[in-house]
C-alpha cells in the first residue's frame, strides 16, 4: 500500500520545495504574531468586497493579496514565514489561488492561519475566470484519496525540527525530520492517552530533547511504532486508525511543540499515568514497588538515570520525588533495559524507603495495589554510560543510595568487567537485598565482590564496622588488589555528607572528575 508523500512546505507550489527560514520565523512565531494585536490585513479590520481586477493590482511582495475559496487575504507579512519560500508564494499572488492551494494541501486550516490577514470577500460578478496552473503530478495510492497535510515546522538551523504527516486507509504517520544522526528507537518516547499524542526525542548524547504534543482529530489505537533513520535522523511515528478508511480532514491541534532541540534541563515536565501493581516488603522500611503503564506508553530510562514520581495528597497538594528504577531481580542479570522489553505490560520497579514524616512516602505507604494515584515523568539524568567502557566499577553506596548503582553494576558485569561494591548501612535489618546480592556473588565469583559495612552492628556481626573513612577504603577499595585508578571508574550515592566525604577520599587517592560520578542520594 502506497502513501501519498506530500510535503506541506508550499501554500501554492511545488510540495517538495522547502526553504530554511530565518530565526523567529517558524510556524509558532507566525501563530504568536496572528494572536497579537498587529493588523496584518492592512484595511483596519474593515472587510469589503474585492473584484478580480482589484485583486490583480496587489501582486508585489510588499503589497500581496491572494484569494482562496472566495476570501481575499493580504499575505505581505507571511513571506518570511512561508516554508516553501517567497518565490512559491508569489505564484499565487494577485489571483484566485484556490486551485494552486488545492494541488498540495487542500485541507490545511488556512482560515485559522490567515485570519488576521483577511481583507474581504472576492466578488464573483466578474467575467474573468480564476487563473489555473498545471497540476503537480502526485503519486496517489490506488485505494487512497489525498490526505490532508499539516503545516510543517520549518528549520532555520541544524537544531530545528521539521514535521509532516500522511495517511492511508488504516494508519496515520507523523514524520519528524530531526537531522540528528545516530538516533535509535530507545531515544524516542511516545504516549497515547485518549486522543492526546505526545513524543519526546532525545539527542544522540541524551543531553537535549525535542517535545511534540498534539490533540488528534480522530481516535487511534493506543500503540505507536516508531522507525528511525540512523543516517538522517528522520523519525516516523505510525498510528493506527480506530475507524478504518476514515479520511482525516486534519491531523489535529498542536498543544505543545518547540522549534527544535533544547537542553534537557529546560524541557517542560511530562508525566504518565500508572498503576501500582506490586508493593512487597523488602525489609522493615523498604518496599519493592512496581508501577505498570497502560498500553500506549513507550519509553526508555538510560542506565544511571531517574524519573520523578508525582502523588496527589488528600488535601490536593501534589508531591514530587525522584527515584531510580531498578531491574526487577538480580538473579538473571540478562538485561539492563528499563523498562524491560521482555515484560508486558510496560512496568518500572523501584526500591522505596518509607519515612514516617515524609509526605510522599507516608502517602505511598497508605496506597494499596491497584492504586492509580502515581504519575511518572520522562527520564532525567546526566550519567553517560560510555564512561564505563573498558572500566571496572568501584561502587560505594549507603542505604537506598544503592538503587542507581544496581543497573550500573549489572551493565558492567554483562560487559565482562569487575564490580567492587562497598555497601554501608546502619544495622543488618537495614540491608537491602542482602540475599540477592549474595546470589550475585555466587554467580560471578571472579567478577563481583561485595563488602557490607555497618555503623551500628550487633555483637554477632562478622563483617566490617564503622562509617565511611580513609581506613575503611584503604582496607578494601584502595588496597593493592583493587586500587587501579587507571582501569577503575567510581560511582557514589548516599546522603549528602556521605557522598561529599567519599568524594574527598577518592580525590586524595588519585581519582578525578573523569573517573568518578556522584549520584544524588
PDB file of N, CA, C and O in Angstrom, residues 336-383:
ATOM      1  N   UNK A 336      19.753  -4.795  31.125  1.00  0.00           N
ATOM      2  CA  UNK A 336      19.581  -3.562  31.892  1.00  0.00           C
ATOM      3  C   UNK A 336      18.533  -2.682  31.232  1.00  0.00           C
ATOM      4  O   UNK A 336      18.394  -1.514  31.591  1.00  0.00           O
ATOM      5  N   UNK A 337      17.797  -3.238  30.242  1.00  0.00           N
ATOM      6  CA  UNK A 337      16.737  -2.460  29.608  1.00  0.00           C
ATOM      7  C   UNK A 337      15.726  -2.018  30.655  1.00  0.00           C
ATOM      8  O   UNK A 337      15.329  -2.798  31.522  1.00  0.00           O
ATOM      9  N   UNK A 338      15.307  -0.779  30.555  1.00  0.00           N
ATOM     10  CA  UNK A 338      14.372  -0.243  31.531  1.00  0.00           C
ATOM     11  C   UNK A 338      13.438   0.738  30.826  1.00  0.00           C
ATOM     12  O   UNK A 338      13.904   1.798  30.381  1.00  0.00           O
ATOM     13  N   UNK A 339      12.158   0.378  30.693  1.00  0.00           N
ATOM     14  CA  UNK A 339      11.524  -0.872  31.111  1.00  0.00           C
ATOM     15  C   UNK A 339      12.062  -2.064  30.316  1.00  0.00           C
ATOM     16  O   UNK A 339      12.531  -1.917  29.194  1.00  0.00           O
ATOM     17  N   UNK A 340      11.960  -3.241  30.902  1.00  0.00           N
ATOM     18  CA  UNK A 340      12.431  -4.440  30.231  1.00  0.00           C
ATOM     19  C   UNK A 340      11.541  -4.761  29.047  1.00  0.00           C
ATOM     20  O   UNK A 340      10.312  -4.745  29.156  1.00  0.00           O
ATOM     21  N   UNK A 341      12.155  -5.034  27.904  1.00  0.00           N
ATOM     22  CA  UNK A 341      11.379  -5.351  26.706  1.00  0.00           C
ATOM     23  C   UNK A 341      10.712  -6.720  26.822  1.00  0.00           C
ATOM     24  O   UNK A 341       9.798  -7.037  26.059  1.00  0.00           O
ATOM     25  N   UNK A 342      11.150  -7.525  27.793  1.00  0.00           N
ATOM     26  CA  UNK A 342      10.555  -8.843  27.971  1.00  0.00           C
ATOM     27  C   UNK A 342       9.307  -8.800  28.844  1.00  0.00           C
ATOM     28  O   UNK A 342       8.588  -9.784  28.964  1.00  0.00           O
ATOM     29  N   UNK A 343       9.066  -7.653  29.489  1.00  0.00           N
ATOM     30  CA  UNK A 343       7.901  -7.523  30.355  1.00  0.00           C
ATOM     31  C   UNK A 343       6.721  -6.948  29.591  1.00  0.00           C
ATOM     32  O   UNK A 343       6.865  -6.004  28.814  1.00  0.00           O
ATOM     33  N   UNK A 344       5.571  -7.503  29.833  1.00  0.00           N
ATOM     34  CA  UNK A 344       4.345  -6.972  29.246  1.00  0.00           C
ATOM     35  C   UNK A 344       3.246  -7.074  30.300  1.00  0.00           C
ATOM     36  O   UNK A 344       3.014  -8.147  30.853  1.00  0.00           O
ATOM     37  N   UNK A 345       2.591  -5.982  30.643  1.00  0.00           N
ATOM     38  CA  UNK A 345       2.735  -4.640  30.075  1.00  0.00           C
ATOM     39  C   UNK A 345       3.992  -3.925  30.574  1.00  0.00           C
ATOM     40  O   UNK A 345       4.715  -4.438  31.428  1.00  0.00           O
ATOM     41  N   UNK A 346       4.210  -2.741  30.022  1.00  0.00           N
ATOM     42  CA  UNK A 346       5.362  -1.936  30.390  1.00  0.00           C
ATOM     43  C   UNK A 346       5.327  -1.599  31.874  1.00  0.00           C
ATOM     44  O   UNK A 346       4.287  -1.191  32.406  1.00  0.00           O
ATOM     45  N   UNK A 347       6.458  -1.772  32.564  1.00  0.00           N
ATOM     46  CA  UNK A 347       6.492  -1.543  34.009  1.00  0.00           C
ATOM     47  C   UNK A 347       7.854  -1.023  34.444  1.00  0.00           C
ATOM     48  O   UNK A 347       8.874  -1.271  33.795  1.00  0.00           O
ATOM     49  N   UNK A 348       7.872  -0.283  35.539  1.00  0.00           N
ATOM     50  CA  UNK A 348       9.097   0.148  36.201  1.00  0.00           C
ATOM     51  C   UNK A 348       9.078  -0.350  37.640  1.00  0.00           C
ATOM     52  O   UNK A 348       8.018  -0.426  38.271  1.00  0.00           O
ATOM     53  N   UNK A 349      10.269  -0.662  38.170  1.00  0.00           N
ATOM     54  CA  UNK A 349      10.401  -1.195  39.521  1.00  0.00           C
ATOM     55  C   UNK A 349      11.259  -0.248  40.359  1.00  0.00           C
ATOM     56  O   UNK A 349      12.288   0.262  39.892  1.00  0.00           O
ATOM     57  N   UNK A 350      10.846  -0.046  41.611  1.00  0.00           N
ATOM     58  CA  UNK A 350      11.551   0.896  42.487  1.00  0.00           C
ATOM     59  C   UNK A 350      11.715   0.289  43.882  1.00  0.00           C
ATOM     60  O   UNK A 350      10.818  -0.401  44.374  1.00  0.00           O
ATOM     61  N   UNK A 351      12.859   0.573  44.489  1.00  0.00           N
ATOM     62  CA  UNK A 351      13.058   0.302  45.911  1.00  0.00           C
ATOM     63  C   UNK A 351      12.841   1.624  46.641  1.00  0.00           C
ATOM     64  O   UNK A 351      13.591   2.585  46.443  1.00  0.00           O
ATOM     65  N   UNK A 352      11.809   1.690  47.481  1.00  0.00           N
ATOM     66  CA  UNK A 352      11.434   2.953  48.117  1.00  0.00           C
ATOM     67  C   UNK A 352      11.400   2.768  49.634  1.00  0.00           C
ATOM     68  O   UNK A 352      10.701   1.891  50.156  1.00  0.00           O
ATOM     69  N   UNK A 353      12.150   3.623  50.299  1.00  0.00           N
ATOM     70  CA  UNK A 353      12.181   3.611  51.761  1.00  0.00           C
ATOM     71  C   UNK A 353      11.075   4.506  52.299  1.00  0.00           C
ATOM     72  O   UNK A 353      10.890   5.632  51.845  1.00  0.00           O
ATOM     73  N   UNK A 354      10.319   3.993  53.265  1.00  0.00           N
ATOM     74  CA  UNK A 354       9.214   4.730  53.856  1.00  0.00           C
ATOM     75  C   UNK A 354       9.726   5.544  55.048  1.00  0.00           C
ATOM     76  O   UNK A 354      10.321   4.990  55.983  1.00  0.00           O
ATOM     77  N   UNK A 355       9.495   6.838  55.005  1.00  0.00           N
ATOM     78  CA  UNK A 355       9.829   7.735  56.118  1.00  0.00           C
ATOM     79  C   UNK A 355       8.527   8.156  56.797  1.00  0.00           C
ATOM     80  O   UNK A 355       7.599   8.640  56.140  1.00  0.00           O
ATOM     81  N   UNK A 356       8.468   7.999  58.110  1.00  0.00           N
ATOM     82  CA  UNK A 356       7.234   8.268  58.835  1.00  0.00           C
ATOM     83  C   UNK A 356       6.757   9.699  58.641  1.00  0.00           C
ATOM     84  O   UNK A 356       5.547   9.962  58.552  1.00  0.00           O
ATOM     85  N   UNK A 357       7.686  10.639  58.549  1.00  0.00           N
ATOM     86  CA  UNK A 357       7.325  12.049  58.411  1.00  0.00           C
ATOM     87  C   UNK A 357       7.465  12.549  56.969  1.00  0.00           C
ATOM     88  O   UNK A 357       7.348  13.749  56.719  1.00  0.00           O
ATOM     89  N   UNK A 358       7.712  11.650  56.052  1.00  0.00           N
ATOM     90  CA  UNK A 358       7.858  12.052  54.652  1.00  0.00           C
ATOM     91  C   UNK A 358       6.494  12.144  53.982  1.00  0.00           C
ATOM     92  O   UNK A 358       5.749  11.152  53.952  1.00  0.00           O
ATOM     93  N   UNK A 359       6.139  13.283  53.442  1.00  0.00           N
ATOM     94  CA  UNK A 359       4.798  13.422  52.856  1.00  0.00           C
ATOM     95  C   UNK A 359       4.553  12.482  51.692  1.00  0.00           C
ATOM     96  O   UNK A 359       3.446  11.963  51.536  1.00  0.00           O
ATOM     97  N   UNK A 360       5.576  12.237  50.875  1.00  0.00           N
ATOM     98  CA  UNK A 360       5.378  11.351  49.728  1.00  0.00           C
ATOM     99  C   UNK A 360       5.316   9.893  50.173  1.00  0.00           C
ATOM    100  O   UNK A 360       4.365   9.175  49.854  1.00  0.00           O
ATOM    101  N   UNK A 361       6.335   9.446  50.919  1.00  0.00           N
ATOM    102  CA  UNK A 361       6.406   8.022  51.245  1.00  0.00           C
ATOM    103  C   UNK A 361       5.342   7.602  52.246  1.00  0.00           C
ATOM    104  O   UNK A 361       4.881   6.457  52.212  1.00  0.00           O
ATOM    105  N   UNK A 362       4.946   8.505  53.151  1.00  0.00           N
ATOM    106  CA  UNK A 362       3.871   8.137  54.074  1.00  0.00           C
ATOM    107  C   UNK A 362       2.551   7.970  53.317  1.00  0.00           C
ATOM    108  O   UNK A 362       1.733   7.103  53.657  1.00  0.00           O
ATOM    109  N   UNK A 363       2.347   8.811  52.283  1.00  0.00           N
ATOM    110  CA  UNK A 363       1.153   8.643  51.447  1.00  0.00           C
ATOM    111  C   UNK A 363       1.250   7.363  50.625  1.00  0.00           C
ATOM    112  O   UNK A 363       0.252   6.642  50.455  1.00  0.00           O
ATOM    113  N   UNK A 364       2.440   7.068  50.112  1.00  0.00           N
ATOM    114  CA  UNK A 364       2.647   5.827  49.365  1.00  0.00           C
ATOM    115  C   UNK A 364       2.387   4.618  50.252  1.00  0.00           C
ATOM    116  O   UNK A 364       1.818   3.608  49.801  1.00  0.00           O
ATOM    117  N   UNK A 365       2.788   4.707  51.522  1.00  0.00           N
ATOM    118  CA  UNK A 365       2.613   3.602  52.443  1.00  0.00           C
ATOM    119  C   UNK A 365       1.139   3.247  52.626  1.00  0.00           C
ATOM    120  O   UNK A 365       0.788   2.091  52.894  1.00  0.00           O
ATOM    121  N   UNK A 366       0.265   4.251  52.444  1.00  0.00           N
ATOM    122  CA  UNK A 366      -1.173   4.017  52.616  1.00  0.00           C
ATOM    123  C   UNK A 366      -1.844   3.483  51.351  1.00  0.00           C
ATOM    124  O   UNK A 366      -2.997   3.065  51.381  1.00  0.00           O
ATOM    125  N   UNK A 367      -1.128   3.511  50.244  1.00  0.00           N
ATOM    126  CA  UNK A 367      -1.711   3.039  48.994  1.00  0.00           C
ATOM    127  C   UNK A 367      -1.728   1.516  48.936  1.00  0.00           C
ATOM    128  O   UNK A 367      -0.819   0.844  49.426  1.00  0.00           O
ATOM    129  N   UNK A 368      -2.738   0.994  48.300  1.00  0.00           N
ATOM    130  CA  UNK A 368      -2.840  -0.447  48.085  1.00  0.00           C
ATOM    131  C   UNK A 368      -2.554  -0.772  46.631  1.00  0.00           C
ATOM    132  O   UNK A 368      -2.613   0.102  45.759  1.00  0.00           O
ATOM    133  N   UNK A 369      -2.232  -2.017  46.360  1.00  0.00           N
ATOM    134  CA  UNK A 369      -2.037  -2.446  44.980  1.00  0.00           C
ATOM    135  C   UNK A 369      -3.314  -2.189  44.179  1.00  0.00           C
ATOM    136  O   UNK A 369      -4.420  -2.430  44.660  1.00  0.00           O
ATOM    137  N   UNK A 370      -3.137  -1.680  42.993  1.00  0.00           N
ATOM    138  CA  UNK A 370      -4.266  -1.298  42.161  1.00  0.00           C
ATOM    139  C   UNK A 370      -4.502   0.199  42.150  1.00  0.00           C
ATOM    140  O   UNK A 370      -5.299   0.690  41.337  1.00  0.00           O
ATOM    141  N   UNK A 371      -3.814   0.920  43.014  1.00  0.00           N
ATOM    142  CA  UNK A 371      -3.979   2.374  43.057  1.00  0.00           C
ATOM    143  C   UNK A 371      -3.484   3.015  41.767  1.00  0.00           C
ATOM    144  O   UNK A 371      -2.475   2.604  41.194  1.00  0.00           O
ATOM    145  N   UNK A 372      -4.210   4.051  41.325  1.00  0.00           N
ATOM    146  CA  UNK A 372      -3.849   4.781  40.111  1.00  0.00           C
ATOM    147  C   UNK A 372      -3.429   6.218  40.450  1.00  0.00           C
ATOM    148  O   UNK A 372      -3.615   7.116  39.644  1.00  0.00           O
ATOM    149  N   UNK A 373      -2.870   6.403  41.624  1.00  0.00           N
ATOM    150  CA  UNK A 373      -2.585   7.748  42.122  1.00  0.00           C
ATOM    151  C   UNK A 373      -1.240   8.299  41.690  1.00  0.00           C
ATOM    152  O   UNK A 373      -0.996   9.501  41.809  1.00  0.00           O
ATOM    153  N   UNK A 374      -0.338   7.456  41.208  1.00  0.00           N
ATOM    154  CA  UNK A 374       1.031   7.892  40.943  1.00  0.00           C
ATOM    155  C   UNK A 374       1.243   8.140  39.455  1.00  0.00           C
ATOM    156  O   UNK A 374       0.874   7.309  38.623  1.00  0.00           O
ATOM    157  N   UNK A 375       1.833   9.275  39.143  1.00  0.00           N
ATOM    158  CA  UNK A 375       2.229   9.590  37.778  1.00  0.00           C
ATOM    159  C   UNK A 375       3.753   9.596  37.697  1.00  0.00           C
ATOM    160  O   UNK A 375       4.444   9.913  38.681  1.00  0.00           O
ATOM    161  N   UNK A 376       4.276   9.255  36.526  1.00  0.00           N
ATOM    162  CA  UNK A 376       5.718   9.066  36.344  1.00  0.00           C
ATOM    163  C   UNK A 376       6.215   9.974  35.218  1.00  0.00           C
ATOM    164  O   UNK A 376       5.624  10.007  34.133  1.00  0.00           O
ATOM    165  N   UNK A 377       7.301  10.667  35.465  1.00  0.00           N
ATOM    166  CA  UNK A 377       7.840  11.606  34.476  1.00  0.00           C
ATOM    167  C   UNK A 377       8.675  10.897  33.431  1.00  0.00           C
ATOM    168  O   UNK A 377       9.031   9.711  33.578  1.00  0.00           O
ATOM    169  N   UNK A 378       9.021  11.628  32.381  1.00  0.00           N
ATOM    170  CA  UNK A 378      10.041  11.170  31.454  1.00  0.00           C
ATOM    171  C   UNK A 378      11.381  11.075  32.189  1.00  0.00           C
ATOM    172  O   UNK A 378      11.575  11.735  33.214  1.00  0.00           O
ATOM    173  N   UNK A 379      12.325  10.266  31.695  1.00  0.00           N
ATOM    174  CA  UNK A 379      13.603  10.100  32.398  1.00  0.00           C
ATOM    175  C   UNK A 379      14.420  11.382  32.460  1.00  0.00           C
ATOM    176  O   UNK A 379      14.372  12.225  31.573  1.00  0.00           O
ATOM    177  N   UNK A 380      15.180  11.504  33.541  1.00  0.00           N
ATOM    178  CA  UNK A 380      16.020  12.663  33.807  1.00  0.00           C
ATOM    179  C   UNK A 380      17.389  12.163  34.233  1.00  0.00           C
ATOM    180  O   UNK A 380      17.499  11.171  34.952  1.00  0.00           O
ATOM    181  N   UNK A 381      18.442  12.847  33.836  1.00  0.00           N
ATOM    182  CA  UNK A 381      19.768  12.453  34.291  1.00  0.00           C
ATOM    183  C   UNK A 381      20.880  13.045  33.455  1.00  0.00           C
ATOM    184  O   UNK A 381      20.635  13.743  32.468  1.00  0.00           O
ATOM    185  N   UNK A 382      22.105  12.761  33.869  1.00  0.00           N
ATOM    186  CA  UNK A 382      23.277  13.221  33.123  1.00  0.00           C
ATOM    187  C   UNK A 382      24.389  12.181  33.100  1.00  0.00           C
ATOM    188  O   UNK A 382      25.512  12.473  32.692  1.00  0.00           O
ATOM    189  N   UNK A 383      24.068  10.970  33.575  1.00  0.00           N
ATOM    190  CA  UNK A 383      25.081   9.918  33.564  1.00  0.00           C
ATOM    191  C   UNK A 383      25.288   9.424  32.142  1.00  0.00           C
ATOM    192  O   UNK A 383      24.324   9.121  31.429  1.00  0.00           O
TER     193      UNK A 383
END
